[in-house]
């Protein structure tokens, strides 16, 4: 998933930069677009690597808020005594909107701070604050799109449940094509000494993530039904 996000960031950056260079009639727009794609790839790999391997695991183990309590339960991490009451709270739309906001803010600020320290540029603190705010806004937008996607999936399940099942042959072809190429993010992480997750552990994590998403979809359906019921009761 992170590799697809990284490719999306690089492609978007290259496209926007190329279009801007062409409109402004800058010299060598193709070279500028490739440079933008490379810079975005390095920045994206640093951001996602920092978030997924440093910030999120730390917050998952230490943070007391409900979303991190649910993560501890999904990953089978030993719960703290005060986690029991928070785990019984159903996932709401505000919870989905707040998902990984803190993770992204800390990761963005940390990466920019490291880059400023390496390059010895002045104004590190304002740059870190700006990066944290931008990453928070981008993560919030991604969460909103995810809510729309969950609502769309929920409607599809209600309208035509058999259509949700994908053909097994298509799934096999997708898995074979994914195994043929080494993900870009995995290559970058291997280059800096971070090994990839074993397939068995990755599959187990994906199963837990799938179960968590299905649970969230059911809770979201219940939330939507409750809101519709309240609207109908409040009608004059």
XYZ file of C-alpha atoms in Angstrom:
236
model
C 0.000 0.000 0.000
C 2.780 2.413 0.894
C 4.494 1.632 -2.412
C 1.352 2.576 -4.341
C 1.109 5.824 -2.388
C 4.753 6.537 -3.145
C 4.231 5.983 -6.865
C 1.147 8.192 -6.759
C 3.061 11.006 -5.065
C 5.923 10.773 -7.555
C 3.627 10.619 -10.586
C 1.486 13.514 -9.370
C 4.528 15.651 -8.644
C 6.027 14.910 -12.063
C 2.740 15.638 -13.847
C 2.056 18.914 -12.042
C 5.648 20.088 -12.434
C 5.707 19.134 -16.106
C 2.460 20.964 -16.822
C 3.635 24.024 -14.902
C 6.971 24.041 -16.734
C 5.227 23.750 -20.087
C 2.759 26.527 -19.316
C 5.508 28.811 -18.046
C 7.695 27.783 -21.010
C 10.602 26.844 -18.785
C 13.593 25.122 -20.402
C 13.713 21.303 -20.376
C 10.312 20.568 -18.788
C 10.918 16.818 -19.015
C 14.102 17.032 -16.972
C 12.367 19.238 -14.421
C 9.503 16.734 -14.153
C 11.920 13.821 -13.643
C 13.774 15.768 -10.961
C 10.485 16.524 -9.220
C 9.515 12.844 -9.355
C 12.864 11.811 -7.861
C 12.682 14.392 -5.083
C 9.106 13.389 -4.299
C 10.098 9.716 -4.189
C 12.911 10.387 -1.723
C 10.711 12.618 0.418
C 7.806 10.177 0.288
C 10.003 7.205 1.171
C 11.425 9.143 4.107
C 7.967 10.196 5.279
C 6.284 6.797 4.997
C 9.329 5.008 6.391
C 9.427 7.333 9.393
C 5.698 7.016 9.995
C 5.286 3.273 9.506
C 8.494 2.113 11.208
C 9.062 4.730 13.923
C 6.164 7.056 14.719
C 3.137 4.773 14.368
C 4.645 1.824 16.307
C 5.664 4.191 19.109
C 2.243 5.824 19.314
C 0.538 2.450 19.080
C 2.384 1.233 22.157
C 2.244 4.409 24.231
C -0.656 6.665 23.181
C -3.847 6.365 25.279
C -6.389 7.495 22.666
C -9.045 5.109 21.282
C -7.584 4.671 17.791
C -4.287 3.482 19.271
C -6.112 1.222 21.712
C -7.827 -0.432 18.743
C -4.487 -0.782 16.976
C -3.018 -2.547 20.000
C -5.909 -4.977 19.981
C -5.648 -5.585 16.230
C -1.916 -6.283 16.495
C -2.284 -8.420 19.601
C -0.201 -6.083 21.760
C -0.687 -6.395 25.497
C -3.327 -3.891 26.559
C -3.028 -1.435 29.384
C -5.552 -1.553 32.269
C -7.356 1.587 31.120
C -7.717 0.287 27.545
C -10.693 -1.937 28.316
C -13.281 0.838 28.534
C -11.961 2.622 25.438
C -12.006 -0.539 23.325
C -15.770 -0.906 23.743
C -16.448 2.466 22.113
C -17.671 1.927 18.511
C -15.824 3.579 15.659
C -17.524 6.814 14.633
C -17.075 9.173 11.711
C -14.931 11.578 13.792
C -12.673 8.628 14.654
C -12.242 7.825 10.971
C -11.488 11.463 10.192
C -8.852 11.598 12.953
C -7.133 8.387 11.852
C -3.319 8.826 11.728
C -3.498 12.625 11.874
C -1.004 12.738 14.727
C 1.202 10.123 13.054
C 1.405 12.129 9.838
C 1.994 15.443 11.605
C 4.894 14.093 13.662
C 6.396 12.248 10.687
C 6.224 15.250 8.374
C 7.750 17.567 10.942
C 10.476 15.047 11.795
C 11.493 14.428 8.183
C 11.679 18.140 7.397
C 13.652 18.715 10.583
C 16.170 16.037 9.609
C 16.517 17.458 6.092
C 17.129 20.929 7.510
C 19.685 19.565 9.953
C 21.544 17.753 7.166
C 21.550 20.760 4.852
C 22.137 23.191 7.760
C 19.460 25.541 6.553
C 18.043 28.205 8.875
C 14.408 28.304 9.958
C 14.038 24.653 10.893
C 11.272 25.195 13.472
C 8.900 27.142 11.156
C 9.541 24.623 8.395
C 8.746 21.721 10.735
C 5.524 23.383 11.873
C 4.494 24.054 8.278
C 5.295 20.493 7.224
C 3.339 19.096 10.155
C 0.311 21.221 9.283
C 0.461 20.296 5.586
C 0.799 16.572 6.340
C -2.123 16.798 8.755
C -4.321 18.426 6.112
C -3.316 15.864 3.490
C -4.015 12.992 5.882
C -7.391 14.522 6.750
C -8.250 14.721 3.061
C -7.203 11.099 2.606
C -9.401 10.098 5.549
C -12.369 11.904 4.017
C -11.852 10.027 0.764
C -11.632 6.796 2.737
C -14.973 7.556 4.408
C -16.547 8.151 1.003
C -15.080 4.855 -0.184
C -16.461 2.985 2.836
C -19.893 4.507 2.317
C -19.794 3.510 -1.337
C -18.775 -0.045 -0.435
C -21.544 -0.157 2.141
C -24.123 0.824 -0.472
C -22.774 -1.776 -2.881
C -23.041 -4.467 -0.231
C -26.654 -3.578 0.372
C -27.572 -3.398 -3.309
C -25.671 -6.342 -4.705
C -23.663 -8.456 -2.287
C -22.579 -11.117 -4.838
C -20.968 -8.417 -6.965
C -18.487 -7.725 -4.173
C -16.729 -11.052 -4.685
C -13.854 -10.844 -7.162
C -13.053 -13.800 -9.468
C -10.372 -16.090 -8.122
C -8.488 -16.110 -11.419
C -8.202 -12.325 -11.350
C -6.879 -12.467 -7.806
C -4.260 -15.021 -8.823
C -3.160 -12.904 -11.782
C -2.854 -9.851 -9.552
C -0.771 -11.751 -7.015
C 1.519 -13.118 -9.742
C 2.042 -9.681 -11.269
C 2.817 -8.215 -7.848
C 5.414 -10.895 -7.197
C 7.216 -10.206 -10.476
C 8.420 -6.705 -9.573
C 10.143 -5.611 -6.387
C 8.309 -2.612 -4.888
C 10.188 0.656 -5.032
C 9.695 1.378 -1.346
C 11.004 -2.070 -0.393
C 14.124 -1.461 -2.498
C 14.760 1.902 -0.856
C 14.238 0.499 2.631
C 16.500 -2.465 1.874
C 19.167 -0.033 0.683
C 19.220 1.714 4.064
C 19.255 -1.576 5.969
C 15.561 -2.173 6.735
C 14.464 -5.692 5.804
C 11.061 -6.486 4.359
C 8.375 -8.263 6.361
C 8.063 -12.054 5.802
C 5.123 -13.135 3.663
C 3.473 -15.114 6.462
C 3.617 -12.181 8.852
C 2.449 -9.801 6.126
C -0.526 -12.027 5.258
C -1.474 -12.291 8.910
C -1.321 -8.524 9.265
C -3.418 -8.064 6.125
C -6.041 -10.476 7.487
C -6.259 -8.485 10.701
C -6.481 -5.253 8.725
C -9.248 -6.725 6.544
C -11.203 -7.829 9.602
C -10.780 -4.373 11.088
C -12.068 -2.707 7.900
C -15.064 -5.040 7.738
C -15.848 -4.228 11.358
C -15.597 -0.521 10.606
C -17.910 -0.896 7.619
C -20.542 -2.592 9.782
C -20.209 0.091 12.448
C -20.425 2.796 9.798
C -23.589 1.216 8.399
C -25.115 1.239 11.870
C -24.054 4.856 12.339
C -25.647 5.882 9.032
C -28.861 4.040 9.877
C -28.997 5.749 13.275
C -28.481 9.172 11.687
C -31.184 8.470 9.104
C -33.532 7.354 11.868
C -32.890 10.553 13.815
C -33.546 12.652 10.712
C -36.831 10.851 10.060
C -37.948 11.283 13.675
C -37.046 14.978 13.643
C -39.058 15.673 10.501
C -42.135 17.863 11.221
